[in-house]
mmCIF file of C-alpha atoms (C1' of nucleotides) in Angstrom:
data_model
loop_
_atom_site.group_PDB
_atom_site.id
_atom_site.type_symbol
_atom_site.label_atom_id
_atom_site.label_comp_id
_atom_site.label_asym_id
_atom_site.label_seq_id
_atom_site.Cartn_x
_atom_site.Cartn_y
_atom_site.Cartn_z
ATOM 1 C CA MET A 1 78.188 89.035 125.104
ATOM 2 C CA THR A 2 77.442 92.608 126.145
ATOM 3 C CA TRP A 3 76.734 95.253 123.572
ATOM 4 C CA ASN A 4 80.114 96.836 124.221
ATOM 5 C CA LYS A 5 82.005 93.633 123.646
ATOM 6 C CA THR A 6 80.102 92.895 120.471
ATOM 7 C CA HIS A 7 80.727 96.393 119.237
ATOM 8 C CA LYS A 8 84.433 96.173 119.958
ATOM 9 C CA LYS A 9 84.675 92.829 118.227
ATOM 10 C CA ASN A 10 82.918 94.188 115.161
ATOM 11 C CA THR A 11 85.166 97.193 115.000
ATOM 12 C CA LYS A 12 88.272 95.073 115.308
ATOM 13 C CA GLU A 13 86.995 92.808 112.573
ATOM 14 C CA ARG A 14 86.466 95.811 110.321
ATOM 15 C CA VAL A 15 90.028 96.975 110.940
ATOM 16 C CA LEU A 16 91.325 93.492 110.226
ATOM 17 C CA GLN A 17 89.443 93.314 106.948
ATOM 18 C CA SER A 18 90.860 96.657 105.878
ATOM 19 C CA ALA A 19 94.352 95.643 106.897
ATOM 20 C CA ALA A 20 94.102 92.275 105.169
ATOM 21 C CA GLN A 21 93.137 93.889 101.913
ATOM 22 C CA LEU A 22 95.605 96.785 102.012
ATOM 23 C CA PHE A 23 98.594 94.771 103.199
ATOM 24 C CA THR A 24 98.134 92.024 100.639
ATOM 25 C CA GLN A 25 97.866 94.590 97.888
ATOM 26 C CA GLU A 26 100.649 96.962 98.901
ATOM 27 C CA GLY A 27 102.850 95.211 101.442
ATOM 28 C CA TYR A 28 103.754 96.026 105.008
ATOM 29 C CA GLU A 29 105.913 99.119 104.617
ATOM 30 C CA LYS A 30 103.828 100.884 102.017
ATOM 31 C CA ILE A 31 100.731 100.885 104.213
ATOM 32 C CA SER A 32 100.526 103.060 107.322
ATOM 33 C CA ILE A 33 98.353 102.542 110.368
ATOM 34 C CA ASN A 34 96.615 105.726 109.348
ATOM 35 C CA GLN A 35 95.607 104.315 105.987
ATOM 36 C CA VAL A 36 94.255 101.162 107.545
ATOM 37 C CA MET A 37 92.189 103.081 110.083
ATOM 38 C CA GLU A 38 90.839 105.508 107.529
ATOM 39 C CA HIS A 39 89.870 102.622 105.290
ATOM 40 C CA ALA A 40 87.957 101.207 108.248
ATOM 41 C CA GLN A 41 86.449 104.662 108.793
ATOM 42 C CA LEU A 42 88.156 105.295 112.095
ATOM 43 C CA THR A 43 90.936 107.598 113.229
ATOM 44 C CA ARG A 44 94.490 106.767 114.101
ATOM 45 C CA GLY A 45 94.055 107.137 117.847
ATOM 46 C CA ALA A 46 91.563 104.297 118.070
ATOM 47 C CA PHE A 47 94.082 101.810 116.786
ATOM 48 C CA TYR A 48 95.845 100.965 120.031
ATOM 49 C CA ALA A 49 92.625 99.960 121.716
ATOM 50 C CA HIS A 50 92.723 96.875 119.503
ATOM 51 C CA PHE A 51 96.331 96.073 118.655
ATOM 52 C CA ASP A 52 99.690 96.303 120.371
ATOM 53 C CA SER A 53 101.637 97.521 117.379
ATOM 54 C CA LYS A 54 101.662 97.641 113.618
ATOM 55 C CA SER A 55 103.460 94.319 113.563
ATOM 56 C CA ASP A 56 100.785 92.771 115.756
ATOM 57 C CA LEU A 57 98.150 93.967 113.297
ATOM 58 C CA TYR A 58 100.120 92.512 110.410
ATOM 59 C CA ALA A 59 100.293 89.075 111.966
ATOM 60 C CA GLN A 60 96.562 88.978 112.559
ATOM 61 C CA ALA A 61 95.778 90.483 109.176
ATOM 62 C CA ILE A 62 97.676 87.743 107.380
ATOM 63 C CA LYS A 63 95.477 85.157 109.029
ATOM 64 C CA THR A 64 92.385 87.114 108.024
ATOM 65 C CA ALA A 65 93.598 87.480 104.440
ATOM 66 C CA ALA A 66 94.292 83.763 104.248
ATOM 67 C CA ASN A 67 90.787 82.939 105.422
ATOM 68 C CA ASN A 68 89.311 85.290 102.855
ATOM 69 C CA ALA A 69 91.397 83.872 100.037
ATOM 70 C CA HIS A 70 90.530 80.332 101.041
ATOM 71 C CA GLN A 71 86.811 81.034 101.116
ATOM 72 C CA ALA A 72 86.940 82.829 97.786
ATOM 73 C CA ILE A 73 88.666 79.997 95.960
ATOM 74 C CA SER A 74 86.598 77.314 97.667
ATOM 75 C CA LYS A 75 83.479 78.759 96.109
ATOM 76 C CA THR A 76 84.719 78.725 92.541
ATOM 77 C CA THR A 77 86.672 75.541 92.234
ATOM 78 C CA SER A 78 85.782 71.890 92.123
ATOM 79 C CA ASP A 79 87.711 69.158 93.834
ATOM 80 C CA ASP A 80 90.423 68.345 91.355
ATOM 81 C CA ILE A 81 93.871 69.804 91.424
ATOM 82 C CA ALA A 82 93.953 71.105 87.863
ATOM 83 C CA SER A 83 90.808 73.130 88.399
ATOM 84 C CA LEU A 84 92.172 74.554 91.641
ATOM 85 C CA ALA A 85 95.441 75.508 90.002
ATOM 86 C CA ASN A 86 93.729 77.127 87.036
ATOM 87 C CA HIS A 87 91.620 79.328 89.244
ATOM 88 C CA TYR A 88 94.554 80.245 91.429
ATOM 89 C CA LEU A 89 96.913 80.921 88.538
ATOM 90 C CA SER A 90 94.474 83.219 86.766
ATOM 91 C CA GLU A 91 95.052 86.626 85.240
ATOM 92 C CA THR A 92 92.421 88.027 87.571
ATOM 93 C CA HIS A 93 94.386 86.878 90.579
ATOM 94 C CA ARG A 94 97.573 88.337 89.146
ATOM 95 C CA ASP A 95 96.064 91.696 88.278
ATOM 96 C CA LYS A 96 94.879 92.424 91.827
ATOM 97 C CA LEU A 97 91.293 92.460 90.605
ATOM 98 C CA LEU A 98 90.280 89.916 93.175
ATOM 99 C CA PRO A 99 89.295 91.644 96.382
ATOM 100 C CA GLN A 100 90.965 88.836 98.270
ATOM 101 C CA SER A 101 94.338 87.801 96.925
ATOM 102 C CA CYS A 102 96.455 85.100 98.465
ATOM 103 C CA PRO A 103 98.838 86.488 101.113
ATOM 104 C CA LEU A 104 101.189 83.555 100.611
ATOM 105 C CA ALA A 105 101.965 84.828 97.136
ATOM 106 C CA CYS A 106 101.621 88.579 97.665
ATOM 107 C CA LEU A 107 103.808 88.723 100.752
ATOM 108 C CA ILE A 108 106.518 86.084 100.272
ATOM 109 C CA THR A 109 109.427 88.479 100.346
ATOM 110 C CA ASP A 110 107.836 90.787 102.884
ATOM 111 C CA ILE A 111 107.709 88.018 105.454
ATOM 112 C CA THR A 112 111.421 87.375 105.451
ATOM 113 C CA GLN A 113 111.953 90.830 106.921
ATOM 114 C CA GLN A 114 109.423 90.596 109.744
ATOM 115 C CA ASP A 115 109.589 89.394 113.322
ATOM 116 C CA GLN A 116 109.137 85.855 114.550
ATOM 117 C CA LYS A 117 105.434 86.176 115.243
ATOM 118 C CA VAL A 118 104.640 87.214 111.695
ATOM 119 C CA LYS A 119 106.807 84.475 110.246
ATOM 120 C CA SER A 120 105.094 81.975 112.452
ATOM 121 C CA VAL A 121 101.643 82.968 111.212
ATOM 122 C CA TYR A 122 102.806 82.800 107.606
ATOM 123 C CA THR A 123 104.240 79.338 108.190
ATOM 124 C CA ASP A 124 100.956 78.164 109.693
ATOM 125 C CA VAL A 125 99.028 79.512 106.740
ATOM 126 C CA PHE A 126 101.378 77.704 104.385
ATOM 127 C CA LYS A 127 100.917 74.445 106.299
ATOM 128 C CA ALA A 128 97.158 74.780 105.986
ATOM 129 C CA PHE A 129 97.594 75.425 102.251
ATOM 130 C CA ILE A 130 99.641 72.249 101.891
ATOM 131 C CA THR A 131 97.098 70.257 103.898
ATOM 132 C CA ASN A 132 94.385 71.284 101.481
ATOM 133 C CA ILE A 133 96.396 70.256 98.450
ATOM 134 C CA ASP A 134 97.340 67.035 100.156
ATOM 135 C CA LYS A 135 93.698 66.056 100.244
ATOM 136 C CA LEU A 136 93.717 66.086 96.452
ATOM 137 C CA THR A 137 97.093 64.506 95.805
ATOM 138 C CA ASN A 138 97.696 62.216 98.790
ATOM 139 C CA ASP A 139 101.374 62.843 98.237
ATOM 140 C CA GLN A 140 103.176 65.422 100.294
ATOM 141 C CA GLN A 141 106.090 65.884 97.948
ATOM 142 C CA ARG A 142 103.732 66.527 95.047
ATOM 143 C CA SER A 143 101.848 68.983 97.223
ATOM 144 C CA PHE A 144 105.031 70.949 97.896
ATOM 145 C CA GLN A 145 105.829 71.057 94.221
ATOM 146 C CA ILE A 146 102.352 72.159 93.238
ATOM 147 C CA ALA A 147 102.186 74.752 96.008
ATOM 148 C CA THR A 148 105.481 76.249 94.873
ATOM 149 C CA LEU A 149 104.275 76.463 91.299
ATOM 150 C CA MET A 150 101.054 78.135 92.405
ATOM 151 C CA ILE A 151 102.496 80.606 94.902
ATOM 152 C CA GLY A 152 105.722 81.257 92.997
ATOM 153 C CA GLY A 153 103.844 81.512 89.711
ATOM 154 C CA ILE A 154 101.474 84.220 90.939
ATOM 155 C CA ALA A 155 104.230 86.096 92.748
ATOM 156 C CA LEU A 156 106.451 86.128 89.667
ATOM 157 C CA SER A 157 103.643 86.984 87.282
ATOM 158 C CA LYS A 158 102.801 89.993 89.457
ATOM 159 C CA ALA A 159 106.385 91.216 89.363
ATOM 160 C CA LEU A 160 106.842 90.990 85.606
ATOM 161 C CA GLU A 161 106.115 94.028 83.526
ATOM 162 C CA ASP A 162 105.781 92.264 80.211
ATOM 163 C CA GLN A 163 102.235 90.985 80.012
ATOM 164 C CA LYS A 164 102.800 88.430 77.291
ATOM 165 C CA LEU A 165 105.669 86.974 79.278
ATOM 166 C CA SER A 166 103.570 86.957 82.412
ATOM 167 C CA ASP A 167 100.692 85.183 80.640
ATOM 168 C CA SER A 168 103.031 82.519 79.291
ATOM 169 C CA LEU A 169 104.419 81.973 82.745
ATOM 170 C CA LEU A 170 100.978 81.447 84.251
ATOM 171 C CA SER A 171 99.984 78.922 81.648
ATOM 172 C CA ALA A 172 103.314 77.115 81.907
ATOM 173 C CA CYS A 173 102.743 76.711 85.637
ATOM 174 C CA GLN A 174 99.241 75.375 85.114
ATOM 175 C CA SER A 175 100.617 72.894 82.644
ATOM 176 C CA ALA A 176 103.390 71.778 85.011
ATOM 177 C CA ILE A 177 100.862 71.136 87.748
ATOM 178 C CA SER A 178 98.737 68.974 85.478
ATOM 179 C CA THR A 179 101.799 67.068 84.390
ATOM 180 C CA LEU A 180 103.026 66.465 87.908
ATOM 181 C CA ALA A 181 99.585 65.538 89.203
ATOM 182 C CA ASN A 182 99.136 62.916 86.529
ATOM 183 C CA ILE A 183 102.440 61.143 87.021
ATOM 184 C CA ASN A 184 102.060 57.994 89.025
ATOM 185 C CA LYS A 185 103.603 58.303 92.393
ATOM 186 C CA PRO A 186 106.913 56.486 92.875
ATOM 187 C CA SER A 187 106.156 53.096 94.393
ATOM 188 C CA THR A 188 105.497 54.125 97.942
ATOM 189 C CA ASP A 189 102.384 51.978 98.127
ATOM 190 C CA ILE A 190 102.455 48.931 100.306
ATOM 191 C CA MET B 1 140.090 107.944 81.248
ATOM 192 C CA THR B 2 141.257 110.647 83.614
ATOM 193 C CA TRP B 3 142.067 109.866 87.201
ATOM 194 C CA ASN B 4 138.932 111.660 88.355
ATOM 195 C CA LYS B 5 136.654 109.681 86.116
ATOM 196 C CA THR B 6 138.205 106.403 87.126
ATOM 197 C CA HIS B 7 137.903 107.333 90.763
ATOM 198 C CA LYS B 8 134.276 108.260 90.408
ATOM 199 C CA LYS B 9 133.524 105.062 88.591
ATOM 200 C CA ASN B 10 135.199 103.025 91.296
ATOM 201 C CA THR B 11 133.321 104.798 94.039
ATOM 202 C CA LYS B 12 130.018 104.278 92.304
ATOM 203 C CA GLU B 13 130.814 100.625 91.822
ATOM 204 C CA ARG B 14 131.546 100.302 95.536
ATOM 205 C CA VAL B 15 128.193 101.870 96.399
ATOM 206 C CA LEU B 16 126.442 99.561 93.958
ATOM 207 C CA GLN B 17 128.067 96.500 95.476
ATOM 208 C CA SER B 18 126.996 97.575 98.951
ATOM 209 C CA ALA B 19 123.488 98.300 97.771
ATOM 210 C CA ALA B 20 123.215 95.027 95.887
ATOM 211 C CA GLN B 21 124.132 93.048 98.952
ATOM 212 C CA LEU B 22 122.052 94.987 101.468
ATOM 213 C CA PHE B 23 118.928 95.258 99.330
ATOM 214 C CA THR B 24 118.885 91.587 98.392
ATOM 215 C CA GLN B 25 119.270 90.627 102.022
ATOM 216 C CA GLU B 26 116.872 93.079 103.637
ATOM 217 C CA GLY B 27 114.655 94.537 100.939
ATOM 218 C CA TYR B 28 114.095 98.070 99.737
ATOM 219 C CA GLU B 29 112.306 99.680 102.667
ATOM 220 C CA LYS B 30 114.396 98.187 105.424
ATOM 221 C CA ILE B 31 117.618 99.654 104.038
ATOM 222 C CA SER B 32 118.285 103.386 104.139
ATOM 223 C CA ILE B 33 120.561 105.386 101.903
ATOM 224 C CA ASN B 34 122.615 106.045 104.998
ATOM 225 C CA GLN B 35 123.217 102.351 105.597
ATOM 226 C CA VAL B 36 124.285 101.798 102.020
ATOM 227 C CA MET B 37 126.726 104.693 102.098
ATOM 228 C CA GLU B 38 128.180 103.696 105.440
ATOM 229 C CA HIS B 39 128.650 100.162 104.177
ATOM 230 C CA ALA B 40 130.578 101.648 101.259
ATOM 231 C CA GLN B 41 132.511 103.773 103.748
ATOM 232 C CA LEU B 42 131.108 107.089 102.584
ATOM 233 C CA THR B 43 128.700 109.609 104.066
ATOM 234 C CA ARG B 44 125.142 110.326 103.137
ATOM 235 C CA GLY B 45 125.854 113.588 101.366
ATOM 236 C CA ALA B 46 127.998 111.953 98.714
ATOM 237 C CA PHE B 47 125.119 109.845 97.520
ATOM 238 C CA TYR B 48 123.497 112.304 95.143
ATOM 239 C CA ALA B 49 126.665 112.792 93.148
ATOM 240 C CA HIS B 50 126.072 109.289 91.790
ATOM 241 C CA PHE B 51 122.354 108.598 91.835
ATOM 242 C CA ASP B 52 119.155 110.564 91.298
ATOM 243 C CA SER B 53 117.178 108.946 94.062
ATOM 244 C CA LYS B 54 116.921 105.869 96.232
ATOM 245 C CA SER B 55 114.738 104.259 93.607
ATOM 246 C CA ASP B 56 117.352 104.929 90.946
ATOM 247 C CA LEU B 57 119.947 103.209 93.108
ATOM 248 C CA TYR B 58 117.621 100.261 93.616
ATOM 249 C CA ALA B 59 117.134 99.714 89.907
ATOM 250 C CA GLN B 60 120.867 99.705 89.249
ATOM 251 C CA ALA B 61 121.601 97.597 92.312
ATOM 252 C CA ILE B 62 119.261 94.859 91.133
ATOM 253 C CA LYS B 63 121.242 94.580 87.941
ATOM 254 C CA THR B 64 124.481 94.417 89.906
ATOM 255 C CA ALA B 65 123.085 91.774 92.235
ATOM 256 C CA ALA B 66 121.938 89.689 89.288
ATOM 257 C CA ASN B 67 125.388 89.796 87.732
ATOM 258 C CA ASN B 68 126.960 88.730 91.003
ATOM 259 C CA ALA B 69 124.552 85.878 91.483
ATOM 260 C CA HIS B 70 125.033 84.717 87.931
ATOM 261 C CA GLN B 71 128.800 84.701 88.230
ATOM 262 C CA ALA B 72 128.664 82.879 91.554
ATOM 263 C CA ILE B 73 126.486 80.057 90.304
ATOM 264 C CA SER B 74 128.324 79.788 87.003
ATOM 265 C CA LYS B 75 131.477 78.869 88.865
ATOM 266 C CA THR B 76 129.997 76.010 90.863
ATOM 267 C CA THR B 77 127.676 74.302 88.474
ATOM 268 C CA SER B 78 128.080 72.170 85.430
ATOM 269 C CA ASP B 79 125.952 72.349 82.340
ATOM 270 C CA ASP B 80 123.009 70.169 83.192
ATOM 271 C CA ILE B 81 119.782 71.430 84.592
ATOM 272 C CA ALA B 82 119.627 69.168 87.641
ATOM 273 C CA SER B 83 123.019 70.324 88.818
ATOM 274 C CA LEU B 84 122.078 73.962 88.335
ATOM 275 C CA ALA B 85 118.826 73.497 90.241
ATOM 276 C CA ASN B 86 120.516 71.679 93.100
ATOM 277 C CA HIS B 87 123.008 74.455 93.587
ATOM 278 C CA TYR B 88 120.376 77.123 93.363
ATOM 279 C CA LEU B 89 117.933 75.361 95.668
ATOM 280 C CA SER B 90 120.502 74.808 98.378
ATOM 281 C CA GLU B 91 120.255 75.428 102.101
ATOM 282 C CA THR B 92 123.183 77.810 101.819
ATOM 283 C CA HIS B 93 121.301 79.954 99.355
ATOM 284 C CA ARG B 94 118.212 79.935 101.559
ATOM 285 C CA ASP B 95 120.056 80.814 104.748
ATOM 286 C CA LYS B 96 121.564 84.019 103.363
ATOM 287 C CA LEU B 97 125.044 82.614 103.839
ATOM 288 C CA LEU B 98 125.914 83.246 100.255
ATOM 289 C CA PRO B 99 127.315 86.741 99.822
ATOM 290 C CA GLN B 100 125.453 86.989 96.555
ATOM 291 C CA SER B 101 121.895 85.737 96.652
ATOM 292 C CA CYS B 102 119.563 85.839 93.706
ATOM 293 C CA PRO B 103 117.558 89.083 93.575
ATOM 294 C CA LEU B 104 114.836 87.392 91.544
ATOM 295 C CA ALA B 105 113.993 85.264 94.567
ATOM 296 C CA CYS B 106 114.818 87.676 97.378
ATOM 297 C CA LEU B 107 112.859 90.586 95.957
ATOM 298 C CA ILE B 108 109.832 89.104 94.193
ATOM 299 C CA THR B 109 107.242 90.817 96.345
ATOM 300 C CA ASP B 110 109.270 93.974 96.785
ATOM 301 C CA ILE B 111 109.217 94.625 93.064
ATOM 302 C CA THR B 112 105.459 94.738 92.785
ATOM 303 C CA GLN B 113 105.449 97.895 94.890
ATOM 304 C CA GLN B 114 108.139 99.794 92.980
ATOM 305 C CA ASP B 115 108.062 102.155 90.035
ATOM 306 C CA GLN B 116 108.176 101.230 86.384
ATOM 307 C CA LYS B 117 111.933 101.520 86.026
ATOM 308 C CA VAL B 118 112.603 99.016 88.782
ATOM 309 C CA LYS B 119 110.014 96.606 87.431
ATOM 310 C CA SER B 120 111.560 96.903 84.036
ATOM 311 C CA VAL B 121 115.023 95.957 85.307
ATOM 312 C CA TYR B 122 113.600 93.025 87.215
ATOM 313 C CA THR B 123 111.795 91.829 84.100
ATOM 314 C CA ASP B 124 115.003 92.045 82.082
ATOM 315 C CA VAL B 125 116.898 90.055 84.689
ATOM 316 C CA PHE B 126 114.183 87.426 84.621
ATOM 317 C CA LYS B 127 114.359 87.221 80.842
ATOM 318 C CA ALA B 128 118.101 86.653 81.036
ATOM 319 C CA PHE B 129 117.512 83.945 83.634
ATOM 320 C CA ILE B 130 115.069 82.198 81.309
ATOM 321 C CA THR B 131 117.466 82.490 78.398
ATOM 322 C CA ASN B 132 120.121 80.677 80.382
ATOM 323 C CA ILE B 133 117.801 77.848 81.312
ATOM 324 C CA ASP B 134 116.585 77.667 77.761
ATOM 325 C CA LYS B 135 120.084 76.764 76.650
ATOM 326 C CA LEU B 136 119.807 73.614 78.740
ATOM 327 C CA THR B 137 116.213 72.662 77.995
ATOM 328 C CA ASN B 138 115.554 73.996 74.499
ATOM 329 C CA ASP B 139 111.946 74.327 75.547
ATOM 330 C CA GLN B 140 110.615 77.651 76.710
ATOM 331 C CA GLN B 141 107.630 76.303 78.575
ATOM 332 C CA ARG B 142 109.854 73.928 80.521
ATOM 333 C CA SER B 143 112.148 76.815 81.272
ATOM 334 C CA PHE B 144 109.310 78.853 82.757
ATOM 335 C CA GLN B 145 108.276 75.924 84.915
ATOM 336 C CA ILE B 146 111.793 75.258 86.137
ATOM 337 C CA ALA B 147 112.463 78.941 86.785
ATOM 338 C CA THR B 148 109.301 79.214 88.868
ATOM 339 C CA LEU B 149 110.285 76.185 90.924
ATOM 340 C CA MET B 150 113.758 77.623 91.497
ATOM 341 C CA ILE B 151 112.791 81.206 92.294
ATOM 342 C CA GLY B 152 109.551 80.352 94.078
ATOM 343 C CA GLY B 153 111.221 77.536 95.971
ATOM 344 C CA ILE B 154 113.976 79.700 97.410
ATOM 345 C CA ALA B 155 111.606 82.564 98.172
ATOM 346 C CA LEU B 156 109.202 80.278 100.023
ATOM 347 C CA SER B 157 111.931 78.413 101.852
ATOM 348 C CA LYS B 158 113.273 81.741 103.123
ATOM 349 C CA ALA B 159 109.875 82.757 104.437
ATOM 350 C CA LEU B 160 109.137 79.550 106.329
ATOM 351 C CA GLU B 161 110.106 79.365 109.948
ATOM 352 C CA ASP B 162 109.988 75.589 110.268
ATOM 353 C CA GLN B 163 113.342 74.294 109.063
ATOM 354 C CA LYS B 164 112.273 70.730 108.457
ATOM 355 C CA LEU B 165 109.396 71.959 106.362
ATOM 356 C CA SER B 166 111.687 74.295 104.476
ATOM 357 C CA ASP B 167 114.200 71.516 103.784
ATOM 358 C CA SER B 168 111.453 69.257 102.451
ATOM 359 C CA LEU B 169 110.245 72.012 100.200
ATOM 360 C CA LEU B 170 113.683 72.561 98.702
ATOM 361 C CA SER B 171 114.201 68.909 97.952
ATOM 362 C CA ALA B 172 110.695 68.579 96.530
ATOM 363 C CA CYS B 173 111.454 71.412 94.110
ATOM 364 C CA GLN B 174 114.731 69.823 93.053
ATOM 365 C CA SER B 175 112.893 66.602 92.409
ATOM 366 C CA ALA B 176 110.168 68.323 90.387
ATOM 367 C CA ILE B 177 112.769 69.940 88.179
ATOM 368 C CA SER B 178 114.468 66.621 87.473
ATOM 369 C CA THR B 179 111.127 65.075 86.673
ATOM 370 C CA LEU B 180 110.077 67.846 84.337
ATOM 371 C CA ALA B 181 113.456 68.000 82.626
ATOM 372 C CA ASN B 182 113.381 64.285 81.865
ATOM 373 C CA ILE B 183 109.934 64.164 80.331
ATOM 374 C CA ASN B 184 110.033 64.090 76.574
ATOM 375 C CA LYS B 185 108.824 67.251 75.062
ATOM 376 C CA PRO B 186 105.405 67.121 73.430
ATOM 377 C CA SER B 187 105.947 66.467 69.731
ATOM 378 C CA THR B 188 107.080 69.861 68.622
ATOM 379 C CA ASP B 189 109.949 68.421 66.583
ATOM 380 C CA ILE B 190 109.743 68.625 62.853
ATOM 381 C "C1'" DG C 1 86.238 103.036 122.586
ATOM 382 C "C1'" DT C 2 86.961 106.788 119.892
ATOM 383 C "C1'" DC C 3 88.457 111.274 119.254
ATOM 384 C "C1'" DT C 4 92.188 115.356 118.811
ATOM 385 C "C1'" DA C 5 96.712 116.790 119.753
ATOM 386 C "C1'" DT C 6 101.381 115.949 120.194
ATOM 387 C "C1'" DA C 7 105.965 113.847 121.232
ATOM 388 C "C1'" DC C 8 109.500 111.438 119.023
ATOM 389 C "C1'" DT C 9 112.167 109.363 115.522
ATOM 390 C "C1'" DA C 10 113.819 108.154 111.028
ATOM 391 C "C1'" DA C 11 114.787 108.993 106.466
ATOM 392 C "C1'" DG C 12 114.889 111.309 101.754
ATOM 393 C "C1'" DA C 13 116.668 115.129 99.763
ATOM 394 C "C1'" DT C 14 119.191 119.703 99.341
ATOM 395 C "C1'" DA C 15 122.720 123.602 100.346
ATOM 396 C "C1'" DG C 16 127.074 125.131 100.789
ATOM 397 C "C1'" DA C 17 132.051 124.659 102.442
ATOM 398 C "C1'" DC C 18 136.276 122.545 101.072
ATOM 399 C "C1'" DG D 1 133.364 114.416 94.804
ATOM 400 C "C1'" DT D 2 132.924 114.287 99.501
ATOM 401 C "C1'" DC D 3 131.943 116.346 103.640
ATOM 402 C "C1'" DT D 4 128.717 118.611 107.484
ATOM 403 C "C1'" DA D 5 124.489 120.758 108.401
ATOM 404 C "C1'" DT D 6 119.785 121.387 107.621
ATOM 405 C "C1'" DC D 7 114.989 121.203 105.673
ATOM 406 C "C1'" DT D 8 110.960 118.632 105.260
ATOM 407 C "C1'" DT D 9 107.918 114.935 105.482
ATOM 408 C "C1'" DA D 10 105.864 110.997 107.338
ATOM 409 C "C1'" DG D 11 104.792 107.604 110.474
ATOM 410 C "C1'" DT D 12 104.697 105.068 115.131
ATOM 411 C "C1'" DA D 13 103.221 105.618 119.422
ATOM 412 C "C1'" DT D 14 101.282 108.078 123.556
ATOM 413 C "C1'" DA D 15 98.355 111.424 126.444
ATOM 414 C "C1'" DG D 16 94.231 113.119 127.741
ATOM 415 C "C1'" DA D 17 89.328 114.763 126.808
ATOM 416 C "C1'" DC D 18 84.765 112.953 126.143
#
DNA sequence: GTCTATACTAAGATAGAC
DNA sequence: GTCTATCTTAGTATAGAC
């Protein structure tokens, strides 16, 4: 790859990292192209050399954010479902202190209002999320249930103002996941 | 009450109903004051006779939307938790076909980005939601778990583009709620 | 590829007539 | 209390220099 191409790719990656972080924290509408570019230490005008539109950036940024979140949680957790859920449903994750929060949780509602392309990326990210849980449960229905408790639990806990309430919710979700994971599957074995 | 006061109250109520519906369907940023007023068959200028700001309207509209949703589901469901969950986690609710969708689900992410007052209303609505479930479960932790599966389930199912996937998710959540509701509580009885 | 400058649009909020 | 008209801000997107 020529120097120019490498340079362009690096710049684009920097913009994507900025966008991933800002969008997951603040949502699509609250963040302007200007903010993203400034965060990446560029000016507004340079934006359209890399992306077609704000929406285009959003779609790509969601993928980036998902990769970041996946890598972050992969490092800390072992290979059982309870441990995964406990790390995901943590107060740190709720309080935005993690540099890389999960876009599935932070952007649930946002997505409903976006165009097809964005929805499609979100759906793909969710499928990948389910696939990972499936490896631990070997039961797709359980995986859906656990995923909903994880994603919904963090999303709700972020929205609630009452911290005690929010804490109780997080721990209730952790407990539900343990419970569900330990129930024997209905006799689908052959 | 004088005619003027009654008239004003009616007008405000009409605006609130419009706002409740539009905001729950499209979110805070996607809906302008203009759209709300036009939907209520008024003009923009009349807005500030009733509300301090768009954010003020939003806070009050969430309460209105919650009342509507509560009344709607109260009519259709009986007094057991599985029936409630099945009505809530329905394809109709997901597909926006209900005139009155649940703001807790439709606006989860939206809320995180709003001011204190809005968050506070959302938290109150959530508490009322939990209280209602509590009447059926008599177990607060179970209620949190079930609420998360309901709210998170609808929110996720709305965001997913793949209908088959979304259908499976809804039914998985219904099933999880039945399972959790039927497990004997840990020995907290005296 | 990145910059500065600018066109264009939308929306929140206010003023003043009726 | 509701209207029309207007102010102001902010943000997407484009044009053109380097």
